[in-house]
Coordinates of C-alpha atoms in Angstrom, one line a residue:
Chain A
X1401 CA 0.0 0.0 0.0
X1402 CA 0.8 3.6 0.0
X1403 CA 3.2 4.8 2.5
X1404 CA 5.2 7.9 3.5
X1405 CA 9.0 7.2 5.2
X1406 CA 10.9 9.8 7.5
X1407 CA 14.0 8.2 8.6
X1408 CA 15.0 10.3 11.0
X1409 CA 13.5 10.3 14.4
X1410 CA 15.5 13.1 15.9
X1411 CA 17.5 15.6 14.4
X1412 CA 19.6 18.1 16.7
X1413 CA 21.3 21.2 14.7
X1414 CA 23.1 24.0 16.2
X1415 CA 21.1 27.9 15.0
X1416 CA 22.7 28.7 11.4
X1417 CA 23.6 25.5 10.4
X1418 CA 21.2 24.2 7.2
X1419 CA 19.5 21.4 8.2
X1420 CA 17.8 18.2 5.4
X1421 CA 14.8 16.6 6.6
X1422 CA 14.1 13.4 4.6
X1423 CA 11.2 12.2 2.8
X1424 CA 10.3 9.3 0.5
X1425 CA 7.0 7.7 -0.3
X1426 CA 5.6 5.1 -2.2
X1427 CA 1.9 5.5 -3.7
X1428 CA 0.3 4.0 -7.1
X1429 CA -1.5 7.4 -7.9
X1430 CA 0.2 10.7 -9.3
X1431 CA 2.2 11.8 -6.1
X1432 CA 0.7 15.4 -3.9
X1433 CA 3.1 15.8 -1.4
X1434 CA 2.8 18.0 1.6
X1435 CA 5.0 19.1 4.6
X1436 CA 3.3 20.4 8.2
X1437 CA 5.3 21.9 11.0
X1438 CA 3.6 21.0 14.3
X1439 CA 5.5 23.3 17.6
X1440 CA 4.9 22.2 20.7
X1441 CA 1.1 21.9 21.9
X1442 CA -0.2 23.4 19.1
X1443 CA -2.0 21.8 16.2
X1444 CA 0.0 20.9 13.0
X1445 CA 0.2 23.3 10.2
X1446 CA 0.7 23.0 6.7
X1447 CA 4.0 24.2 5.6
X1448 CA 4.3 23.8 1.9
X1449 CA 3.0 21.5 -0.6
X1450 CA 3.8 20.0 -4.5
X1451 CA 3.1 18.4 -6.9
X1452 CA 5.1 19.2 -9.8
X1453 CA 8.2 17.2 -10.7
X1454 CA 11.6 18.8 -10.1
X1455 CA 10.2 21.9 -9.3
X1456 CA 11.2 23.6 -5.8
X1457 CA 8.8 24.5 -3.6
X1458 CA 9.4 27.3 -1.0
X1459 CA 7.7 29.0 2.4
X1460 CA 8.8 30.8 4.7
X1461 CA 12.5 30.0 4.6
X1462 CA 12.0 25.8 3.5
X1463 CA 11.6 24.8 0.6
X1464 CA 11.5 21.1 -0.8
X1465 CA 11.7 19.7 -4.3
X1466 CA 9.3 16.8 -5.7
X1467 CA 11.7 14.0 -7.3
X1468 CA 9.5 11.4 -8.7
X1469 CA 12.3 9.3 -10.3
X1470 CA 13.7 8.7 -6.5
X1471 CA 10.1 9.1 -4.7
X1472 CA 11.2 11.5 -2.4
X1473 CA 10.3 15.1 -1.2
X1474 CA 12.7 16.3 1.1
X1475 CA 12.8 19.5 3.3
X1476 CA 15.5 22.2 3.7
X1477 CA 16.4 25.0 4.9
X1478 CA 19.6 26.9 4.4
X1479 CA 19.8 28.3 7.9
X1480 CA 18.1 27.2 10.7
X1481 CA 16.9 30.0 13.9
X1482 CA 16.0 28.1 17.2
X1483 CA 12.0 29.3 16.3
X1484 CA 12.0 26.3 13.5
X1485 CA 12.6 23.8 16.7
X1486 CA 9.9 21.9 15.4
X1487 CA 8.2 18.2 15.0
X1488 CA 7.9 18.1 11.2
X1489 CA 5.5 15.5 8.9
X1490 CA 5.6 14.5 5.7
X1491 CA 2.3 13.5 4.0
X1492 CA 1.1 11.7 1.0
X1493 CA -2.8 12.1 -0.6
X1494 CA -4.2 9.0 -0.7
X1495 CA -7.3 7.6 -2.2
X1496 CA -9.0 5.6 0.8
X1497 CA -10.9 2.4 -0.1
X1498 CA -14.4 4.7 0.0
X1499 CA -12.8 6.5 -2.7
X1500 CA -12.5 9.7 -0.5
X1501 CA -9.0 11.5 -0.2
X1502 CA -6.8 11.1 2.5
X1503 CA -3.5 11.7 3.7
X1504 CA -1.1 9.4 5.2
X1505 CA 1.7 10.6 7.6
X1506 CA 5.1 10.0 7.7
X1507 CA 6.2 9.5 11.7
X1508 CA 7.4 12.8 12.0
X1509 CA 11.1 14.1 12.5
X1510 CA 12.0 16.4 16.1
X1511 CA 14.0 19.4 15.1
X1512 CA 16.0 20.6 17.8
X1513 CA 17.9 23.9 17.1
X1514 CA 20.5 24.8 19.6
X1515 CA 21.8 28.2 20.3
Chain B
X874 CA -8.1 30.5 6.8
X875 CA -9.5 27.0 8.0
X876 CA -11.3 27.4 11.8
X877 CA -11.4 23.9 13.0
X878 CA -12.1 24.2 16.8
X879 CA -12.5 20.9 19.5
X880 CA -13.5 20.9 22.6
X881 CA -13.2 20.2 25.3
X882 CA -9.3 20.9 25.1
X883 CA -8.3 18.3 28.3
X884 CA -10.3 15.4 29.4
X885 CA -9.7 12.9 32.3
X886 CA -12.3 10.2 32.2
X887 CA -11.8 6.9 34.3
X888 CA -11.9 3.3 32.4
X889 CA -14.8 2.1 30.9
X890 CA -16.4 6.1 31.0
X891 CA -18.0 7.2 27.6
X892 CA -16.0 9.8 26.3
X893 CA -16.8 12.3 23.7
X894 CA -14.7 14.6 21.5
X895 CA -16.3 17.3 19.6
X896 CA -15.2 19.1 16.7
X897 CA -16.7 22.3 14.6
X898 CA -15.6 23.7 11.2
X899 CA -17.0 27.0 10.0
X900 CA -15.3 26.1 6.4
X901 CA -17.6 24.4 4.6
X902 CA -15.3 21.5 4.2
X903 CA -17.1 18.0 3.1
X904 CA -14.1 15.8 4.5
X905 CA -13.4 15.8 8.4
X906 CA -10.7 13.6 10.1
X907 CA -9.8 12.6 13.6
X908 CA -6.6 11.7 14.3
X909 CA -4.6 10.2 17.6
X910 CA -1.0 11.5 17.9
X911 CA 1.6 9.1 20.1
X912 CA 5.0 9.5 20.4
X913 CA 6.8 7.3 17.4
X914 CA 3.4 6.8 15.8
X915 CA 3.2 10.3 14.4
X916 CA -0.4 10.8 13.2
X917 CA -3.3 7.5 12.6
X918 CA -6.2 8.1 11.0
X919 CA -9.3 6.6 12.9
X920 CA -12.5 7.8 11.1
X921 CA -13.3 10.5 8.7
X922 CA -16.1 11.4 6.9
X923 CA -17.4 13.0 3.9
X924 CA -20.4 14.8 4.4
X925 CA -22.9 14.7 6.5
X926 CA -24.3 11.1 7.6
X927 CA -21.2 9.5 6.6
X928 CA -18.6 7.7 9.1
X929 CA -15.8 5.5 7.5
X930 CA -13.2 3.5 9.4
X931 CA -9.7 4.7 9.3
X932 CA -6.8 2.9 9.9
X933 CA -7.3 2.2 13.7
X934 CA -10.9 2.7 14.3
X935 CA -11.3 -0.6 17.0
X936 CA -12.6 1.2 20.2
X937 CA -13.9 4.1 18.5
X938 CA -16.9 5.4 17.0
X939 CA -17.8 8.5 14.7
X940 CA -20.7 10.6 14.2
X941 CA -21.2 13.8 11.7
X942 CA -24.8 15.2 12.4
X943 CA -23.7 18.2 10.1
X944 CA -21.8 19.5 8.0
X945 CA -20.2 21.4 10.6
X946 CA -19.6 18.8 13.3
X947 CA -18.0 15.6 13.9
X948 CA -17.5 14.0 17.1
X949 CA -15.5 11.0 18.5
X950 CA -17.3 8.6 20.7
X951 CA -15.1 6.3 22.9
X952 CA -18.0 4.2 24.7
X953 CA -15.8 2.2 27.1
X954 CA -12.8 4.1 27.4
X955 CA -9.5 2.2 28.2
X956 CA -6.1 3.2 29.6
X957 CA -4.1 2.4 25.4
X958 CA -6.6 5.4 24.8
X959 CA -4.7 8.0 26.3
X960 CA -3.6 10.5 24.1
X961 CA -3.9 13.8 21.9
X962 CA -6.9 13.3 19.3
X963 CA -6.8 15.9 16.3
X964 CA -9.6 16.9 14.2
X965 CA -9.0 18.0 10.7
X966 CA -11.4 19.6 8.0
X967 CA -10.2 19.6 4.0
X968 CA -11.8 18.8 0.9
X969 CA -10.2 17.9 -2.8
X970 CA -8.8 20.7 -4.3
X971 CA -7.6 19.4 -7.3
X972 CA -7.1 16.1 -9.6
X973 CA -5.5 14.1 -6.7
X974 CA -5.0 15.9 -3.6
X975 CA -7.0 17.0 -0.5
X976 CA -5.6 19.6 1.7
X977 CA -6.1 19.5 5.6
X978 CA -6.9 22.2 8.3
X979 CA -6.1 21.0 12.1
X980 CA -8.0 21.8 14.9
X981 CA -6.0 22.7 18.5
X982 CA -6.3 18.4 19.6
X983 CA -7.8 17.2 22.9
X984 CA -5.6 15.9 25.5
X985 CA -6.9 12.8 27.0
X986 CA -6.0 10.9 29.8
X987 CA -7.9 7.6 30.9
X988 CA -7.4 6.6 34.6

């Protein structure tokens, strides 16, 4: 079935430092991509989304680029400022069995920025 | 933008208490979601619906039920609530915006403890 991986769990950067937050998926329909930014007891946000091959996607200081020939979407940022300390997912549309849209969430990554 | 509000926003209920989550959109939005969050497990889907007088299981819907009276509401009915179900429950609101793709809206989440 369709999935979404984030293989990192934890990722601690010191502030300035760029920082690559990875993202593959794996899905049978034409790939929509999204990223949300969730800080700490609040609800989770939607930080940018694509779904245009090689094309770079940007807000707010990310930005990510869809690669459909590796099947991945990851998120960077070329300077990190200790407000981005963050738990970030990545999330695939997906066509649930009633034929309704969903999305389906990668496990999230902890950013940590460090002064 | 998207106003998804839940209530109430903390809940302790004791085990094998009915519990029930609300959830309001003022957006219009035919598709609403509700979502646990657990450390490690990111987001899981456990019912969404459609429109109004629809419920469809989500990926773990086993102790849980769903009901959309409206467009605007959708609440999440735990009728014997257990300790496993301790944890923050999102509600989302989104519809399809395109050829494959829904976007979602988050709502603050409820913070749920069963003693």
């Amino acid at each position: 079935g369709d999935s979404v991986t984030q293989t990192e769990g934890l990722v601690t950067l010191t502030k300035g430092l760029p920082v690559m937050l990875n993202c593959t998926y794996q899905t049978t329909y034409s790939p929509f991509l999204f990223w949300y930014v969730q800080h700490l007891n609040e609800a989770p946000k939607l930080l940018l989304k694509s779904s245009t091959d090689n094309k770079r996607t940007e807000h707010q200081g990310f930005y990510a680029t869809l690669h459909k020939s590796s099947s991945s979407f990851h998120l960077q940022k070329s300077s990190v400022q200790l407000s981005d300390s963050a738990l970030y997912f990545c999330a695939l549309s997906d066509r649930g069995s009633s034929g309704s849209w969903q999305l389906i969430f990668g496990s999230g990554t902890q950013l940590t920025v460090m002064p | 933008e998207a106003a998804v509000t839940q209530s109430p926003r903390n809940k302790v209920a004791v085990t094998g208490g009915k519990v029930t989550l609300s959830c309001n959109q003022t957006n219009n939005h035919n598709n609403m979601y509700w979502y646990r969050q657990d450390t490690g497990h990111g987001l899981r889907l456990i019912h969404y619906s459609y429109g109004a007088g629809s419920t469809e299981k989500g990926d773990i819907p086993d102790g849980y039920k769903a009901s959309r009276p409206s467009q605007e509401n959708f609440s999440l009915i735990l009728e014997l609530a257990t300790p496993s179900q301790t944890s923050v429950y999102f509600c989302a609101s989104g519809d399809v915006l395109g050829v494959n793709y829904a976007e979602q809206f988050f709502g603050p989440g409820t913070r749920l403890t069963v003693l």
